[in-house]
PDB file of C-alpha atoms in Angstrom:
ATOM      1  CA  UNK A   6      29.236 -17.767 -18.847  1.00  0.00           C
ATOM      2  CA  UNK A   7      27.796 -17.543 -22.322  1.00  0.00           C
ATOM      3  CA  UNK A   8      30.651 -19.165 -25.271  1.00  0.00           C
ATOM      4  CA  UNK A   9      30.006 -19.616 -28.723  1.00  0.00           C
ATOM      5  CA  UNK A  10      31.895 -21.731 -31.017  1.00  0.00           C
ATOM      6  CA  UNK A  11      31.388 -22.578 -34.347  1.00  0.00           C
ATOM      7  CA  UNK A  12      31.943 -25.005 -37.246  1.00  0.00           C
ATOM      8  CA  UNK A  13      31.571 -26.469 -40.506  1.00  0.00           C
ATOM      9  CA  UNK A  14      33.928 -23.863 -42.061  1.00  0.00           C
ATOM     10  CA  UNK A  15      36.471 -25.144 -44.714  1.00  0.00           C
ATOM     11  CA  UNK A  16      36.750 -24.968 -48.716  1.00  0.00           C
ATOM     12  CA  UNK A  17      34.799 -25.427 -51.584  1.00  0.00           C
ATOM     13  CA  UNK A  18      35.020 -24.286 -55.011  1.00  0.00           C
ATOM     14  CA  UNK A  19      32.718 -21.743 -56.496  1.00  0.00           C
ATOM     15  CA  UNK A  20      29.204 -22.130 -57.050  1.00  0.00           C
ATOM     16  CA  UNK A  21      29.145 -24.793 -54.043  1.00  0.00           C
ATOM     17  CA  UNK A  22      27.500 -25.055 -50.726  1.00  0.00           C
ATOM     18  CA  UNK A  23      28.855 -24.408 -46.906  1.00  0.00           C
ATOM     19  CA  UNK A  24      26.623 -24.905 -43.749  1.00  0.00           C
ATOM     20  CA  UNK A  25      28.366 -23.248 -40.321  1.00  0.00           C
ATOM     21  CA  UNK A  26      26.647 -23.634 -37.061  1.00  0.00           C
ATOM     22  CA  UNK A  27      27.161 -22.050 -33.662  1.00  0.00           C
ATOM     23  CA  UNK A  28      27.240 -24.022 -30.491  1.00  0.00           C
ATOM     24  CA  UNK A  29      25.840 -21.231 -28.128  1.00  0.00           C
ATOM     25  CA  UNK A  30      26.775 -22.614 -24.469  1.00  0.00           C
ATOM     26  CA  UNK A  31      24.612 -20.801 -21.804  1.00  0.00           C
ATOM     27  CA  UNK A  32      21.052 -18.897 -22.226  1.00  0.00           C
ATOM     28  CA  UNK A  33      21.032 -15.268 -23.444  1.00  0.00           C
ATOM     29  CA  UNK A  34      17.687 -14.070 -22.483  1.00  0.00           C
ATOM     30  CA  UNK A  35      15.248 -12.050 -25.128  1.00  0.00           C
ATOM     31  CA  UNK A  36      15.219  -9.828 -26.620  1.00  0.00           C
ATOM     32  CA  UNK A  37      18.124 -10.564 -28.167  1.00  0.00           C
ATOM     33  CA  UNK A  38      20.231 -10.759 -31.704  1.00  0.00           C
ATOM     34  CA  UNK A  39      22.505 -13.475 -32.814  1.00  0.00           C
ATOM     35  CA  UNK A  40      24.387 -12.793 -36.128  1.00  0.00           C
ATOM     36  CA  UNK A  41      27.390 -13.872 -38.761  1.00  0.00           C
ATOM     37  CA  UNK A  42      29.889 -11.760 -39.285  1.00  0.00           C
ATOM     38  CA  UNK A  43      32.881 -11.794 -41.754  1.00  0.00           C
ATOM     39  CA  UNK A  44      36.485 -10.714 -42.178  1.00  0.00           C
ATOM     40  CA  UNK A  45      38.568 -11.058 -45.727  1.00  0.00           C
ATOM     41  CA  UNK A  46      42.170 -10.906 -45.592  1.00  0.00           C
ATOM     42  CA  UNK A  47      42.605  -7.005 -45.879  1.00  0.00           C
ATOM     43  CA  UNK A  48      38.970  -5.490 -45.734  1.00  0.00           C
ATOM     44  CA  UNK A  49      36.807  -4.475 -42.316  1.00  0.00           C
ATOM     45  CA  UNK A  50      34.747  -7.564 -40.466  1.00  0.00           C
ATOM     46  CA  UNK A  51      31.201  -6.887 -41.863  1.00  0.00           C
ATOM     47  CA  UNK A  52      28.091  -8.214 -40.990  1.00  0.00           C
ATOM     48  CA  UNK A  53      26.049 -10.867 -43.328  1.00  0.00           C
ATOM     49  CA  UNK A  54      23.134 -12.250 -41.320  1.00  0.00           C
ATOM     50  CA  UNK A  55      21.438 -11.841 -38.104  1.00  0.00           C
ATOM     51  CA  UNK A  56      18.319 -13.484 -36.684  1.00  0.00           C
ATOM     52  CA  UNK A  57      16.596 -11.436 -33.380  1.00  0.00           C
ATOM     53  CA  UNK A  58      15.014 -13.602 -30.572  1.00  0.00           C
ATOM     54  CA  UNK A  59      11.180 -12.952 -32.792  1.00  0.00           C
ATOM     55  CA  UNK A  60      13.101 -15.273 -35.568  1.00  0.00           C
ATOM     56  CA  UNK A  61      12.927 -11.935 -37.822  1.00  0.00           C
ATOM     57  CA  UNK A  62      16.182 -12.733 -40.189  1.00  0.00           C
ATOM     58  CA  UNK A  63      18.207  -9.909 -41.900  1.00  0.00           C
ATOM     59  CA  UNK A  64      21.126 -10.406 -44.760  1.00  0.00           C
ATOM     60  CA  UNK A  65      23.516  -8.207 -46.178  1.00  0.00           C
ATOM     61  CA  UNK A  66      22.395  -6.759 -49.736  1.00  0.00           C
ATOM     62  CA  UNK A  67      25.635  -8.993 -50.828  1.00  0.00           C
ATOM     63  CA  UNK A  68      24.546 -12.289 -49.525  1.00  0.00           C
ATOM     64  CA  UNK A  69      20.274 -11.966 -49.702  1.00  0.00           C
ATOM     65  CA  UNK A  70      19.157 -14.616 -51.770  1.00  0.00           C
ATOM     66  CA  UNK A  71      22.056 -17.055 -51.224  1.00  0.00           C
ATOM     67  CA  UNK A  72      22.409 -17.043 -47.348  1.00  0.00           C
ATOM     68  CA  UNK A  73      19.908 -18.146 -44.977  1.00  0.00           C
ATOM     69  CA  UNK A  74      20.098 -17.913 -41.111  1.00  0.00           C
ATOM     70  CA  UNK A  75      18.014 -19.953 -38.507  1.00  0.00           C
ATOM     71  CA  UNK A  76      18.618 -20.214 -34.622  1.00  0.00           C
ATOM     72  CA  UNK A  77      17.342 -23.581 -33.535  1.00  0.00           C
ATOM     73  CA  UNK A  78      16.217 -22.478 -29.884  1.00  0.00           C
ATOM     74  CA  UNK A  79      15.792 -26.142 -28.443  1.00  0.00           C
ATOM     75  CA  UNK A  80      19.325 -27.238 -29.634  1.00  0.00           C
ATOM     76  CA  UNK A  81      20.728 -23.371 -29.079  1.00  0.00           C
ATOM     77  CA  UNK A  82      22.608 -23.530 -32.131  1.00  0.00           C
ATOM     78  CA  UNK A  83      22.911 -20.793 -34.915  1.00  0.00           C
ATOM     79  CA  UNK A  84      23.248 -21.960 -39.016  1.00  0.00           C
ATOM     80  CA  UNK A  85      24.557 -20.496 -41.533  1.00  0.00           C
ATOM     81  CA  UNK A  86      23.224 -22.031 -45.047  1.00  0.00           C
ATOM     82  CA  UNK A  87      25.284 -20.583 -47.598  1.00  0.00           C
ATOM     83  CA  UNK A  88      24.977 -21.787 -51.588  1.00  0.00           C
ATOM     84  CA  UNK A  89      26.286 -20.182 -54.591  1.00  0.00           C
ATOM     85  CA  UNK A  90      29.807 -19.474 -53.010  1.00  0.00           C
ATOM     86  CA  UNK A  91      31.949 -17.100 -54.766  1.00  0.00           C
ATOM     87  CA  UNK A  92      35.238 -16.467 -54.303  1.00  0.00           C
ATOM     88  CA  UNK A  93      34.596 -13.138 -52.784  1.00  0.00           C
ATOM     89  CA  UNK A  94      33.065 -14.776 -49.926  1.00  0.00           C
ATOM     90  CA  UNK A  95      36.231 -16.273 -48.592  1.00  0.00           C
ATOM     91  CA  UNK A  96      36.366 -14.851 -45.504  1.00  0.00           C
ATOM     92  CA  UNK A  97      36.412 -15.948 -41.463  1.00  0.00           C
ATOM     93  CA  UNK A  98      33.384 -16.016 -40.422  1.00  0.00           C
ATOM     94  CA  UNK A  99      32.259 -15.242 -36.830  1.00  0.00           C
ATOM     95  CA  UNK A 100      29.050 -15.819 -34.903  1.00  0.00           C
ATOM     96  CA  UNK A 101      27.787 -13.405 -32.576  1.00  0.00           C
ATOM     97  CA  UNK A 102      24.998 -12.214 -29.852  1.00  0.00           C
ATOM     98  CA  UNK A 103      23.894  -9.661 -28.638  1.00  0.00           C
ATOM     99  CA  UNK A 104      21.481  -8.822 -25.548  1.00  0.00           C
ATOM    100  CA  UNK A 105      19.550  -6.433 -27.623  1.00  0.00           C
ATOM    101  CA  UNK A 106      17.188  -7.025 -30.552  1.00  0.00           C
ATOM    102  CA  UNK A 107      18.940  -4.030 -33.134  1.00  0.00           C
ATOM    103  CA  UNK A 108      19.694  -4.943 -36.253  1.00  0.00           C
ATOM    104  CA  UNK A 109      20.211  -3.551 -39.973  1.00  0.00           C
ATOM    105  CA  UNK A 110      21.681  -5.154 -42.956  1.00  0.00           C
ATOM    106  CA  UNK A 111      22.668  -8.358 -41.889  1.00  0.00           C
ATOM    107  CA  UNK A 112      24.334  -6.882 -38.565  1.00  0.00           C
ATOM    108  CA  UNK A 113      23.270  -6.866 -34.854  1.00  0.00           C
ATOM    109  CA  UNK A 114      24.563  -3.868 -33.014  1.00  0.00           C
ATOM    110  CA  UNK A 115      25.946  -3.998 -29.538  1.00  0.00           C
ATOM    111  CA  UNK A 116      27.350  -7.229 -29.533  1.00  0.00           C
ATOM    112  CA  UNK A 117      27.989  -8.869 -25.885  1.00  0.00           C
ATOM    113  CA  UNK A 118      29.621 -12.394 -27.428  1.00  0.00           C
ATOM    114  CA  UNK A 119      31.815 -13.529 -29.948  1.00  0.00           C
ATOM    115  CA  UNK A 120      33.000 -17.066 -30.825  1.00  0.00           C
ATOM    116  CA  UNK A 121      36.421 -17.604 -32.268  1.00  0.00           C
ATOM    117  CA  UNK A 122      35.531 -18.272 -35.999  1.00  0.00           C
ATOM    118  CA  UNK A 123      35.919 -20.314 -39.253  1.00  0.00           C
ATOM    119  CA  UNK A 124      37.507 -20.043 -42.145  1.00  0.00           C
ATOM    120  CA  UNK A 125      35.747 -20.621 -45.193  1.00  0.00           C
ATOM    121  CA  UNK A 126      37.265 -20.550 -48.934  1.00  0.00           C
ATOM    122  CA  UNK A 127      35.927 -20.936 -52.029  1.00  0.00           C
ATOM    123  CA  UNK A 128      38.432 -21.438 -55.450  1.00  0.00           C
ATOM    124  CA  UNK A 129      37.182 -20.392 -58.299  1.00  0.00           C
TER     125      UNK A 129
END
């Protein structure tokens, strides 16, 4: 049974730093995707960075440049690297997999796995 759960969420004022990682329990065989997603208080859960079993990353226009994603495969844990928080990135943020390698913008499609979240919040 695959679980994923992260951490490392919490708050920070803007202009600071976050790392979240992803414990991924159990092996999701490639191809596949594993992603962040994101859901403000109000607004739709939107994707901001997903990494496909090649290592290929992909952002959201809104977070390229300040986000990175990485997938250790030996530890089977997903980051998160986030720097020049705004306050418009508060948010929970979710990791995610899927056993396909689609993905646009920052989002993997057909996602099989979800862990339960974090909150992050950055004060401005």
């Amino acid at each position: 049974q695959i679980q994923l759960a992260e951490s490392g969420g919490g708050s920070v004022q803007s202009g600071g730093s976050l790392t979240l990682s992803c414990t991924i329990s159990g092996y999701i065989a490639p191809p596949y995707c594993m992603g962040w997603f994101r859901q403000a208080p109000g607004k739709e859960r939107e994707g901001v960075a997903a990494i496909d079993s090649d290592g290929d990353p992909s952002y959201a226009a809104s977070v390229k440049g300040r986000f990175t994603i990485s997938h250790d495969k030996i530890k089977n844990t997903l980051s998160l690297q986030m720097r020049s928080l705004q306050p418009d990135d508060t948010a929970m943020y979710s990791c995610a997999a899927a056993s396909d390698v689609a993905m646009y913008s920052g989002t993997c499609w057909n996602i099989n796995y979800w862990g339960q979240g974090t909150h992050v919040t950055v004060s401005s």
